[in-house]
Short mmCIF file of C-alpha atoms and ligand atoms in Angstrom, two decimals:
data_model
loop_
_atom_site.label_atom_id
_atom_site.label_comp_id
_atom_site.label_asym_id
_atom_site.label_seq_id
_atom_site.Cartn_x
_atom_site.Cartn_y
_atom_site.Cartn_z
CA UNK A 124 -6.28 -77.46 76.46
CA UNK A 125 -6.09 -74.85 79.01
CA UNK A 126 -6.58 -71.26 77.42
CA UNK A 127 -5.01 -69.58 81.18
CA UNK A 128 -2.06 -68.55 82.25
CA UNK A 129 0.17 -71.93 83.96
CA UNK A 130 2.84 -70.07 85.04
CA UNK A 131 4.44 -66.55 85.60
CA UNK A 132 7.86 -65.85 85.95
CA UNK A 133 9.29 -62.64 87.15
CA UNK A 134 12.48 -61.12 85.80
CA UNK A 135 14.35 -57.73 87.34
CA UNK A 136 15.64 -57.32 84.07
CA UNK A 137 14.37 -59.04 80.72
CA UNK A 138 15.85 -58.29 77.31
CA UNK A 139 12.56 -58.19 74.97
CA UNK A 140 12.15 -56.88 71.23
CA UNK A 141 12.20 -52.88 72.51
CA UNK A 142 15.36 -53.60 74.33
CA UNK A 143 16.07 -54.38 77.91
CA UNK A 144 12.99 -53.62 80.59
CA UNK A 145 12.80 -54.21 84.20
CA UNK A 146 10.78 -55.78 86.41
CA UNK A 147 8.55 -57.53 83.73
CA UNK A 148 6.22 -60.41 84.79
CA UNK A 149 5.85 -63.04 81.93
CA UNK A 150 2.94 -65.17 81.70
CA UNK A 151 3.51 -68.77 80.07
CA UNK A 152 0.41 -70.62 78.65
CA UNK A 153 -0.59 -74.24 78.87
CA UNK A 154 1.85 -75.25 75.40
CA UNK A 155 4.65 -73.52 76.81
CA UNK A 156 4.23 -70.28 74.65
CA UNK A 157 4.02 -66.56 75.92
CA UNK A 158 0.60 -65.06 77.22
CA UNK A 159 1.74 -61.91 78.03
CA UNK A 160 4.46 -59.86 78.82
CA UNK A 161 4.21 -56.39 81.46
CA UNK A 162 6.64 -54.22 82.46
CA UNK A 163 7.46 -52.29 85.65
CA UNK A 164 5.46 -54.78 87.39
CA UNK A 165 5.73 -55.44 91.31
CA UNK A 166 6.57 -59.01 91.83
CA UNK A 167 2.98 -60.84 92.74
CA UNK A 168 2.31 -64.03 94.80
CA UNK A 169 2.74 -67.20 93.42
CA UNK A 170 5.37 -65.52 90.86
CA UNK A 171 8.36 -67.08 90.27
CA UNK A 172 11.58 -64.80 90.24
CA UNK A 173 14.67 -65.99 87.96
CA UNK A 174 18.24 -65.58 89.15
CA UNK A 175 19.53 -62.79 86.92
CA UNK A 176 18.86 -60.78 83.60
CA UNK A 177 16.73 -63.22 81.32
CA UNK A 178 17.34 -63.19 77.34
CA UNK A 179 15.83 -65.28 75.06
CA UNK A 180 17.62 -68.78 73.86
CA UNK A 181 18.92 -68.60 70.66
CA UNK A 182 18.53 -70.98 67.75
CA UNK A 183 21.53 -73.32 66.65
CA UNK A 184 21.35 -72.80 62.83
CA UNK A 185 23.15 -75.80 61.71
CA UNK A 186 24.47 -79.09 63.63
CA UNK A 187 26.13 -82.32 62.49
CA UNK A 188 25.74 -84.28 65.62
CA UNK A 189 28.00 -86.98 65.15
CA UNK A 190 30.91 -84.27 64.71
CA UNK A 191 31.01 -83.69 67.96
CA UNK A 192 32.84 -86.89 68.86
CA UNK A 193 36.06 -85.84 67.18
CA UNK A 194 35.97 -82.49 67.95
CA UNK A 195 39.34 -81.38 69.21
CA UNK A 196 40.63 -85.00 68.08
CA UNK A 197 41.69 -83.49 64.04
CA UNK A 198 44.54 -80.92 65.77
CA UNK A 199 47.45 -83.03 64.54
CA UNK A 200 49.44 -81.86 61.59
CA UNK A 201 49.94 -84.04 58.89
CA UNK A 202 51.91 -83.13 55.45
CA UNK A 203 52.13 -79.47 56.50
CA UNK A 204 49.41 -78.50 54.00
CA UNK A 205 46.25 -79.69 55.55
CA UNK A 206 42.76 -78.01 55.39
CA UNK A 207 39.43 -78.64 55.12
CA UNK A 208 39.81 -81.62 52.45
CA UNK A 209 42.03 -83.45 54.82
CA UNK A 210 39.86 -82.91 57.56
CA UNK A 211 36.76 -84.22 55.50
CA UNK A 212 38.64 -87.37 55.15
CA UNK A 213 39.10 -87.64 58.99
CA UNK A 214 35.82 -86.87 59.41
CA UNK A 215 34.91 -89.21 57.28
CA UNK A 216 36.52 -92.01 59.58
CA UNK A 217 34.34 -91.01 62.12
CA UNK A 218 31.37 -91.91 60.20
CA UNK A 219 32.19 -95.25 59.43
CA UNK A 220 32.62 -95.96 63.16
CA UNK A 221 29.66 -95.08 65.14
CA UNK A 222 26.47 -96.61 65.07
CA UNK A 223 22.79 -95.70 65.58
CA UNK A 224 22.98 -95.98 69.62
CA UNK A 225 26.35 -94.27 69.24
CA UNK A 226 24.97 -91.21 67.29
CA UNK A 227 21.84 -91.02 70.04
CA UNK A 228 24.59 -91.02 73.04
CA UNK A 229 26.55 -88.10 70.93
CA UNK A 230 23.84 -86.41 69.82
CA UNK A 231 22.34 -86.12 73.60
CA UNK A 232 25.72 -85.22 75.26
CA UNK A 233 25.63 -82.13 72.48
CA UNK A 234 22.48 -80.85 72.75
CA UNK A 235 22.89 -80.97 76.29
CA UNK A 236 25.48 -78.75 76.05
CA UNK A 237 24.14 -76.43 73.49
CA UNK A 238 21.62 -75.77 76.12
CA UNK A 239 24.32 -74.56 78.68
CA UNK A 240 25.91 -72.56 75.74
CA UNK A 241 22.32 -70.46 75.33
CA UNK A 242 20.47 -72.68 72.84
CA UNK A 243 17.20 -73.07 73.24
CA UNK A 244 16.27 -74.66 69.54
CA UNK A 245 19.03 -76.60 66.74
CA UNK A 246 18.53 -77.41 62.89
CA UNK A 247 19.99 -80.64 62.60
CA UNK A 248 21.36 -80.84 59.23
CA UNK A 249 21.27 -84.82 59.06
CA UNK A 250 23.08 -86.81 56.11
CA UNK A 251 24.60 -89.82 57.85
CA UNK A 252 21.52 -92.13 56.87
CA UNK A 253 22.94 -95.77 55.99
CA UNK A 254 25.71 -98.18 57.93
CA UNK A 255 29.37 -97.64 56.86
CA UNK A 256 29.26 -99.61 53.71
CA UNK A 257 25.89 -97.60 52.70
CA UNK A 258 23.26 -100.15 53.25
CA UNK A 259 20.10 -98.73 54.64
CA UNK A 260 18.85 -99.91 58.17
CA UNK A 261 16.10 -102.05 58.29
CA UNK A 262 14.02 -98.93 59.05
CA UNK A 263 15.78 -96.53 56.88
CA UNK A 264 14.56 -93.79 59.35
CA UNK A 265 16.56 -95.47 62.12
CA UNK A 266 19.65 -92.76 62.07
CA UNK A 267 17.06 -89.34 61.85
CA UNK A 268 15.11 -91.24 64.95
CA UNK A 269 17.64 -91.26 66.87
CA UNK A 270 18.29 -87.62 66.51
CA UNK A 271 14.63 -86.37 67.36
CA UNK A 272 15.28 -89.13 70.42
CA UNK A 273 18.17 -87.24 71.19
CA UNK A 274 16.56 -83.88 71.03
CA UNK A 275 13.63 -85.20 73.18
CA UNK A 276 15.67 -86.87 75.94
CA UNK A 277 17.27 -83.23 76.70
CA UNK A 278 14.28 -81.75 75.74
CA UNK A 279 15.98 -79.09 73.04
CA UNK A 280 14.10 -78.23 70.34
CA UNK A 281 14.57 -79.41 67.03
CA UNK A 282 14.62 -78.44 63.31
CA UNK A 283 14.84 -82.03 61.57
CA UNK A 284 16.98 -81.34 58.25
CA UNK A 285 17.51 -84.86 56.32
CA UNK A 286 19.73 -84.26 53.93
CA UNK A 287 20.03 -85.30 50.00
CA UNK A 288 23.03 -86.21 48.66
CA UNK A 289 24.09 -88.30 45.68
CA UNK A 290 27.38 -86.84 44.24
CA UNK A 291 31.14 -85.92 45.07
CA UNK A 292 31.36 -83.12 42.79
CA UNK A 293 29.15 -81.08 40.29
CA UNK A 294 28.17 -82.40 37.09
CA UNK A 295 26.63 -85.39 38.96
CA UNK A 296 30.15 -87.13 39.62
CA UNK A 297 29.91 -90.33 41.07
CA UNK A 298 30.39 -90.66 45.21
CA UNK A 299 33.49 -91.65 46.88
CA UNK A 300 33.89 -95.00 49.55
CA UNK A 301 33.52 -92.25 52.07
CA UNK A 302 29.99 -90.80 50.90
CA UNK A 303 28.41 -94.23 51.27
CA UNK A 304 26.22 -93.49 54.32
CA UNK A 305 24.97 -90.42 52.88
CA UNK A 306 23.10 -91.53 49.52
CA UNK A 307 19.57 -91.42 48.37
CA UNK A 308 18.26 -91.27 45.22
CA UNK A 309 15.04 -88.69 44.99
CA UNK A 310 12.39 -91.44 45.24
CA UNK A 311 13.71 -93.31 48.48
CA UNK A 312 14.66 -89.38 49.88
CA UNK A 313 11.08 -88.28 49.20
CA UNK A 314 10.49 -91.75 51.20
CA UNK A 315 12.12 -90.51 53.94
CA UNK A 316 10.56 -87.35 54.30
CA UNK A 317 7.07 -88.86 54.03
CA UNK A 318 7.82 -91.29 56.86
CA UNK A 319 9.12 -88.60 59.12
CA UNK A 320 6.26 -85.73 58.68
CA UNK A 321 3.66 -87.40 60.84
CA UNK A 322 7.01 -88.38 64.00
CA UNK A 323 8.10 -85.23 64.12
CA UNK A 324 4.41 -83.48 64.26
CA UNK A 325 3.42 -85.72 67.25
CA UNK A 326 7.04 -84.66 68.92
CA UNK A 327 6.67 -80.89 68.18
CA UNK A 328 9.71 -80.98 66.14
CA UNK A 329 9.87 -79.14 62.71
CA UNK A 330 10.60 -81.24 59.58
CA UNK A 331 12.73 -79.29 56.90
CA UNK A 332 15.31 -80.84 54.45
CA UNK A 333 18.02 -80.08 52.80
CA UNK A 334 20.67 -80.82 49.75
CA UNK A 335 24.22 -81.00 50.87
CA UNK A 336 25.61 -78.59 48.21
CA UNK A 337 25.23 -78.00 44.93
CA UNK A 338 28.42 -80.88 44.26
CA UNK A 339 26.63 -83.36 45.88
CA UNK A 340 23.31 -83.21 43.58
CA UNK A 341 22.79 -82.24 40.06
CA UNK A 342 19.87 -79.60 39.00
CA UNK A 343 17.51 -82.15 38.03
CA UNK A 344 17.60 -83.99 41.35
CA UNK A 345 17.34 -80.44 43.21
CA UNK A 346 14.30 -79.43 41.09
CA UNK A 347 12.67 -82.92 41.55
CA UNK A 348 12.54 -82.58 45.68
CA UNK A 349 11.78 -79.40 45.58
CA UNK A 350 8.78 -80.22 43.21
CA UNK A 351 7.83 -83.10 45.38
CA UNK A 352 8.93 -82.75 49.06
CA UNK A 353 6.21 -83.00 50.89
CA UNK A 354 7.42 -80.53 53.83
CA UNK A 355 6.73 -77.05 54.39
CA UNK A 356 9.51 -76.22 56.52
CA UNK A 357 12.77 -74.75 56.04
CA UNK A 358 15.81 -75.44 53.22
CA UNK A 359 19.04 -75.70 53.85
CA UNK A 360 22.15 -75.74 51.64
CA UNK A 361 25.96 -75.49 52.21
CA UNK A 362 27.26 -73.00 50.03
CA UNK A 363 30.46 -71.55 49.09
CA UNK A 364 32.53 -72.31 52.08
CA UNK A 365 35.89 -73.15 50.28
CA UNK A 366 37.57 -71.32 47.26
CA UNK A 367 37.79 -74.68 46.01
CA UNK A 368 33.84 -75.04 45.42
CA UNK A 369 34.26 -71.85 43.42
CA UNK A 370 36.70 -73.04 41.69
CA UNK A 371 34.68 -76.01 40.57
CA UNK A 372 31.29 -74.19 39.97
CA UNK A 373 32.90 -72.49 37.73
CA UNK A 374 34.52 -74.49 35.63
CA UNK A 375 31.26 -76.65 35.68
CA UNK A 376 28.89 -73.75 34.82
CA UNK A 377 30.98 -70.40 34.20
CA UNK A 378 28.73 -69.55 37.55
CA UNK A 379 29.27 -69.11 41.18
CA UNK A 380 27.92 -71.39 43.49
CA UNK A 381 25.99 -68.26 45.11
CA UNK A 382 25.52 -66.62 41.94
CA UNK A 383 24.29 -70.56 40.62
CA UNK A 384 22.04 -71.00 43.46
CA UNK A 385 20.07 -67.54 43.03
CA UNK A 386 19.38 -67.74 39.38
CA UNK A 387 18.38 -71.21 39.72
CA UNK A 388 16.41 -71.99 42.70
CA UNK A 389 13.67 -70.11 44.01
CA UNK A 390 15.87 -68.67 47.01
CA UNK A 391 13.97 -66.56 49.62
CA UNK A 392 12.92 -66.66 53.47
CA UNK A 393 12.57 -70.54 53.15
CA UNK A 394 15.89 -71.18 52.49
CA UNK A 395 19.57 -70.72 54.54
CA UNK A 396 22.44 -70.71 52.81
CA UNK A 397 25.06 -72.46 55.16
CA UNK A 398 28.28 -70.60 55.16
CA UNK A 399 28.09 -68.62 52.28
CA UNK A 400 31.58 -67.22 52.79
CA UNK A 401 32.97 -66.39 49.35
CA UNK A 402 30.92 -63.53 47.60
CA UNK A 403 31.60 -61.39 45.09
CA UNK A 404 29.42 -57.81 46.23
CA UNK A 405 26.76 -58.84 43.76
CA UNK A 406 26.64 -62.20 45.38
CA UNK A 407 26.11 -60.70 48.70
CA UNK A 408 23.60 -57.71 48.13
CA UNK A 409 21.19 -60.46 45.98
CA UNK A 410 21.74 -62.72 48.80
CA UNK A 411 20.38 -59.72 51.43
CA UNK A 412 17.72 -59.01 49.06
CA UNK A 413 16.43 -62.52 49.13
CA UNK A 414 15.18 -62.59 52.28
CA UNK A 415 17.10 -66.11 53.05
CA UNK A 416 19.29 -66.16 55.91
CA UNK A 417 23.02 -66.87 56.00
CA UNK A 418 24.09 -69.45 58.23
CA UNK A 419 27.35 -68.48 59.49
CA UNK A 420 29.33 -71.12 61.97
CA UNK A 421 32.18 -68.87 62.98
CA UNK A 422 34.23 -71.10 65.42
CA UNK A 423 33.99 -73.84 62.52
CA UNK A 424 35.23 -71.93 59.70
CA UNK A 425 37.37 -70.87 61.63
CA UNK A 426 38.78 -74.12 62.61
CA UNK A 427 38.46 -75.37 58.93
CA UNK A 428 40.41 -72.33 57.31
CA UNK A 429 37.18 -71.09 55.49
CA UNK A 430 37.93 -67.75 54.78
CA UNK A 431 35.78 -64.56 56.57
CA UNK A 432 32.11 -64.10 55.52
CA UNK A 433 31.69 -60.17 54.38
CA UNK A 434 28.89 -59.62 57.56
CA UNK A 435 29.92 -55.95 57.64
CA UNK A 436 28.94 -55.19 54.05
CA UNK A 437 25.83 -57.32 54.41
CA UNK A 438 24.20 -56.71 57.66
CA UNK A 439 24.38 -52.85 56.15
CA UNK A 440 22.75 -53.95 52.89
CA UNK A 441 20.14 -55.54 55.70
CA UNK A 442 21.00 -59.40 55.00
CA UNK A 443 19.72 -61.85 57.55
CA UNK A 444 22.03 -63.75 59.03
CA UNK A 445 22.39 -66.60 62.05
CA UNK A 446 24.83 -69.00 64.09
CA UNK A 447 25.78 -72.31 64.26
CA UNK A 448 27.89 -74.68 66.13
CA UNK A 449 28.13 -76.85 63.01
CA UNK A 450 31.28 -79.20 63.90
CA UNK A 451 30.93 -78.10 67.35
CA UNK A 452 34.28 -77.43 67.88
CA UNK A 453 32.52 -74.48 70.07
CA UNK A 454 29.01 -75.30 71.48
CA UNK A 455 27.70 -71.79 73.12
CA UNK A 456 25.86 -68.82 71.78
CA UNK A 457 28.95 -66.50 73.22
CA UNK A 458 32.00 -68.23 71.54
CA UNK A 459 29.87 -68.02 67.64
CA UNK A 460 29.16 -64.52 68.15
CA UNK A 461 32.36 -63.45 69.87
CA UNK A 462 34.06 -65.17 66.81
CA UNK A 463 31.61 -63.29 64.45
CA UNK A 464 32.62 -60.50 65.33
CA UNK A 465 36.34 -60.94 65.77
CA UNK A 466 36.68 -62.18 62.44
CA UNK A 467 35.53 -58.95 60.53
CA UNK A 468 37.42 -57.19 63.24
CA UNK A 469 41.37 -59.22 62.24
CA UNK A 470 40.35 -58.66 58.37
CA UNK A 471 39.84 -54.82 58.69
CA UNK A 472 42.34 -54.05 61.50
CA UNK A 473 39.16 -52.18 63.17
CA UNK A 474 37.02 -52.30 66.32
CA UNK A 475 33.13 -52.84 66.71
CA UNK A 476 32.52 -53.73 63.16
CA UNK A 477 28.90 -54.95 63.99
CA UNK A 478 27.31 -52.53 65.14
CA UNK A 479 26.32 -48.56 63.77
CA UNK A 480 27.27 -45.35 66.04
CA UNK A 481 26.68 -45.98 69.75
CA UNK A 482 25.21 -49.20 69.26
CA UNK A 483 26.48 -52.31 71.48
CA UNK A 484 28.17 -55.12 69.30
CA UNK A 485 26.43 -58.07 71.53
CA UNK A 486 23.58 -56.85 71.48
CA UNK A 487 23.22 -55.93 67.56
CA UNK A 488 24.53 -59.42 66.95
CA UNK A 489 22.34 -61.37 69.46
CA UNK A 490 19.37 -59.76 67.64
CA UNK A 491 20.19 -60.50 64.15
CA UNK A 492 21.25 -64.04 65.24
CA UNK A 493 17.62 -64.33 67.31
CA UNK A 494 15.55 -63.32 64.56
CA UNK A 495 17.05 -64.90 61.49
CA UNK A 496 18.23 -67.90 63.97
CA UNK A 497 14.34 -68.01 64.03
CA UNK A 498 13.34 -67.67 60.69
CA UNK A 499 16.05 -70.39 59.21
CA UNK A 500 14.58 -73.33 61.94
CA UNK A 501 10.61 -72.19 60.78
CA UNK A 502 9.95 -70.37 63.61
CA UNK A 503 7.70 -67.14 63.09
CA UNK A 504 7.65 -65.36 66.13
CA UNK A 505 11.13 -64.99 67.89
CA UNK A 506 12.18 -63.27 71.41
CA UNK A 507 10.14 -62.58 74.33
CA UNK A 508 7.23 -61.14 72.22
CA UNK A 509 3.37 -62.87 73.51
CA UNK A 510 2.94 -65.51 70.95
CA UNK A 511 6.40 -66.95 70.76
CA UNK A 512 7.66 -69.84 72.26
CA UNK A 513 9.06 -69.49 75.80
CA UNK A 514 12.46 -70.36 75.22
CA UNK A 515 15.08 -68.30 77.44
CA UNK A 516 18.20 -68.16 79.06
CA UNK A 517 19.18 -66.58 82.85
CA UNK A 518 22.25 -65.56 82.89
CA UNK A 519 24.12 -65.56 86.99
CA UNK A 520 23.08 -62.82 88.38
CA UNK A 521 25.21 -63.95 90.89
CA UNK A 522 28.19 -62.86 89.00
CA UNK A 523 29.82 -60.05 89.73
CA UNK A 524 30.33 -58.92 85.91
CA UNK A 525 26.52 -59.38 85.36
CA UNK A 526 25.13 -57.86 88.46
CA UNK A 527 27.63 -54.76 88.27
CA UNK A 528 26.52 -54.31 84.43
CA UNK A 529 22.91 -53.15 83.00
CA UNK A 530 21.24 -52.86 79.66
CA UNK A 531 23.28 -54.23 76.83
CA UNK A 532 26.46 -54.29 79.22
CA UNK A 533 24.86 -57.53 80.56
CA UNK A 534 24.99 -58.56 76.66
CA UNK A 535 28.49 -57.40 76.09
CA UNK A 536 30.13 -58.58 79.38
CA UNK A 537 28.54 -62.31 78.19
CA UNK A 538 29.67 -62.56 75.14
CA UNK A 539 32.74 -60.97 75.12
CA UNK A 540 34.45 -61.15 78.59
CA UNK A 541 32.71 -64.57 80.46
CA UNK A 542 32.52 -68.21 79.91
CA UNK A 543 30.10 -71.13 79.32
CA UNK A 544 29.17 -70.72 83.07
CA UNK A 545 27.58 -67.14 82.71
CA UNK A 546 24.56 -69.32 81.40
CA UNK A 547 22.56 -70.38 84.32
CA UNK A 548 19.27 -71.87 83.83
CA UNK A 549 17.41 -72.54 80.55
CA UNK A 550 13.75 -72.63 79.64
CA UNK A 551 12.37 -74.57 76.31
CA UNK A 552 8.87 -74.14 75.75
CA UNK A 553 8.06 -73.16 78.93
CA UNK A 554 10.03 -76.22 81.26
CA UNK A 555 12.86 -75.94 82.82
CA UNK A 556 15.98 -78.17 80.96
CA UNK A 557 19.40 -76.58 82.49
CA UNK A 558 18.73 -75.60 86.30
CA UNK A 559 21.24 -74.13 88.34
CA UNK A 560 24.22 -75.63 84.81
CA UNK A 561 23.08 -78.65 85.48
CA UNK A 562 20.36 -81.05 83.33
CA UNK A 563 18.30 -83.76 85.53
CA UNK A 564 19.95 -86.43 82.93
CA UNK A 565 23.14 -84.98 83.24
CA UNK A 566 24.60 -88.16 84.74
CA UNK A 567 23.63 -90.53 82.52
CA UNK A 568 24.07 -88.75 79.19
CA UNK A 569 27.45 -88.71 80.36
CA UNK A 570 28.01 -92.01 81.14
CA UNK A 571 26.60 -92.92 77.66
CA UNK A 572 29.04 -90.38 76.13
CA UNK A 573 31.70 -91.78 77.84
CA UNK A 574 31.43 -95.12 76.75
CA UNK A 575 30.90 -93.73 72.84
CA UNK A 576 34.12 -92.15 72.88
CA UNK A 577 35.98 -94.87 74.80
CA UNK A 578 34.76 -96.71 71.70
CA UNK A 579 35.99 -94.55 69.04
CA UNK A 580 39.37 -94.16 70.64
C1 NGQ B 1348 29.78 -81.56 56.26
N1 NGQ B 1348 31.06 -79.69 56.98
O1 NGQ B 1348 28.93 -81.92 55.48
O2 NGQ B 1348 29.88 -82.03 57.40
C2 NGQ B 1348 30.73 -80.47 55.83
C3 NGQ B 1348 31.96 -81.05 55.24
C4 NGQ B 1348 31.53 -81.24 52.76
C5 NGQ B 1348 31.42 -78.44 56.87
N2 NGQ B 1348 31.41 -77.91 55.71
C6 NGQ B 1348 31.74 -81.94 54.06
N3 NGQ B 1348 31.78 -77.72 57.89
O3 NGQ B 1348 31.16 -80.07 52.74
O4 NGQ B 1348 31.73 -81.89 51.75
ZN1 ZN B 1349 27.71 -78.24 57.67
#
């Protein structure tokens, strides 16, 4: 492999670790990584110059591909008490009607627009394994191959999270209909992950996993994957989203499902803890102190009636946190942070919660979402920092707001005064996948899409 240089691009301004610099030349090397990074540079021959301020992509935390497909389609009111149960069951319906060249034509259409949202990266946290009555495919892979298809065809990258699940509640109660596609037992999930290790190296997509929650697998199961897996990546774990799931940890085990998790597992920068919204203060500071990050999906929990994660209280106590488009509802960087903040901001009838004294909210949360984004999909460098992988985003610097605004202005005028089409072009690993808002497969994903939803209708 080449050890020089490939390609250098040329930014006036370029947001890197020490804050926004200008005029910074970026060397890319042969795998699509960063060489080197100088500042103050005069632009040099062969150079190319990007079309406004350039930021890093962020990581997507958390994804349920298939979601996207009813997104927007569970807005009806039924008995006049619905909420997230009631939309599980809709959901639900979903599952049972798309099939494995369905889920590839969703999945693409979604990661194609995570891109144009700011995305450069997406954990996809991947349970719906088996056909709607819960027999396995003939390969039994066939569902998780779709989605690293899916993420190669836009050329995102990918976290692959297969998920474990076995119960509907805790105590090890027995599934529902509904929960048929999702089941393994620990032998034929172990399977699973052994079959996928050696695809997803030769794609250079990460392998994690993950257990749905702690009602969908008992203690035993948990401790026998994470005995066995044979996967060094990250692990992932809904947790605590609904008072409900309180509710029923505690009657189960007189513990918290947060409280559960941390004296029983072996929680620390390995694992995210999806959601994570209902904490008592002891909850929260040992979750900080663990090093795990919490994978917040603001526009989701939002949508679901969740309840408001306590990010003020934590980020102070220095907790790690992330975003994630989860039911994509919202697929862009700027609507899950804008939300992030704007929920702490409704609960304490305050302003620029986010951020300390004289500190820009978009640009505090952007960081804490790059760097534990990073950490919960496995990756260890994050940013434009020489080593990491050269995944960023130009905003227009055609637009008026962004060429009138500088430093962390460009940050705050994106994500909390512009829309989807601030994000102009976007860089994975060192190619170019959105040019211009558009993808060079936009056409066709589309037409795909189109004919998936026409389907479901
Ligand atoms: C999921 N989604 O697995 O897709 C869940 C709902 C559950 C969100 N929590 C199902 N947003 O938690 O049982
Ligand atoms: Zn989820």
């Amino acid at each position: 492999m080449a050890t020089f240089p490939v390609n250098r691009l040329f930014a006036d301004h370029a947001l890197l670790p020490t804050g926004w610099a200008q005029n910074v030349a970026i060397a890319l090397d042969a795998s699509g990584g960063i060489a080197s990074i100088a500042t103050d540079q005069p632009i040099a021959d062969g150079d190319e110059r990007v079309a406004g301020p350039l930021a890093p992509a962020l990581a997507n935390l958390h994804s349920h591909a298939f979601q996207r497909a009813m997104a927007g389609l569970a807005e009806v009111a039924g008995s006049g008490n619905d909420s997230f149960w009631t939309w599980r069951e809709e959901m639900y319906r979903t599952v049972g009607l798309v099939n494995p060249d369905d889920v590839e034509a969703i999945a693409a259409k979604l990661y194609m627009e995570m891109l144009k949202g700011g995305f450069g990266h997406v954990a996809e946290f991947h349970y719906l394994h088996h056909t709607a009555d819960g027999t396995p495919y003939s390969d039994p892979a066939e569902m998780s191959l779709r989605i690293l298809n899916a993420a190669k065809t836009t050329g995102i990258g990918l976290t692959h999270l297969p998920v474990f699940y076995a119960h509907a509640n805790f105590g090890g109660v027995a599934p529902n209909a509904g929960q048929r596609p999702f089941l393994h037992d620990p032998d034929r999930f172990l399977a699973l992950l052994e079959r996928l290790a050696p695809l997803c190296r030769d794609n250079g997509q990460t392998l994690g996993y993950a257990v749905h929650s702690l009602r969908a697998a008992t203690p035993e199961e948990m401790r026998t994957i994470l005995e066995r897996a044979p996967v060094a990546g990250p692990i992932h774990i809904h947790v605590a989203e609904q008072t409900k799931e309180v509710e029923d940890s505690l009657a189960w085990s007189g513990r918290r499902p947060v409280q559960w998790l941390l004296d029983e597992m072996p929680v620390d920068e390995r694992w995210c803890a999806i959601h994570a919204t209902h904490l008592t203060d002891d909850e929260r500071q040992r979750l900080a102190r663990s090093g795990a990050v919490a994978g917040l999906c603001p526009a989701t929990e939002a949508n679901l009636g969740d309840g408001i994660f306590p990010a003020v209280d934590y980020m102070a106590e220095g907790g790690r946190l992330g975003i994630g488009t989860d039911s994509h509802v919202a697929t862009s960087v700027a609507e899950e942070l804008r939300l992030l903040e704007y929920g702490q901001r409704l609960r304490d009838r305050r302003r620029n919660r986010l951020a300390g004294p004289g500190a820009s909210v978009g640009h505090t949360i952007f960081d804490a979402a790059l760097k534990g984004g990073a950490q919960a999909v496995g990756q260890n460098t994050s940013g434009i920092a020489v080593g990491a992988r050269a995944d960023f985003v130009v905003l227009d610097g055609a637009n008026p707001y962004i060429a009138a605004a500088s430093g962390n202005q460009i940050l705050d005028r994106w994500l909390f005064a512009l829309g989807g089409e601030t994000v102009r072009d976007v860089m994975v690993a060192g190619q170019w996948k959105i040019r211009n808002g558009r993808h060079h497969l936009e056409e066709d994903i589309d037409r795909a899409f189109a004919r998936v939803l026409m389907k479901l209708k």
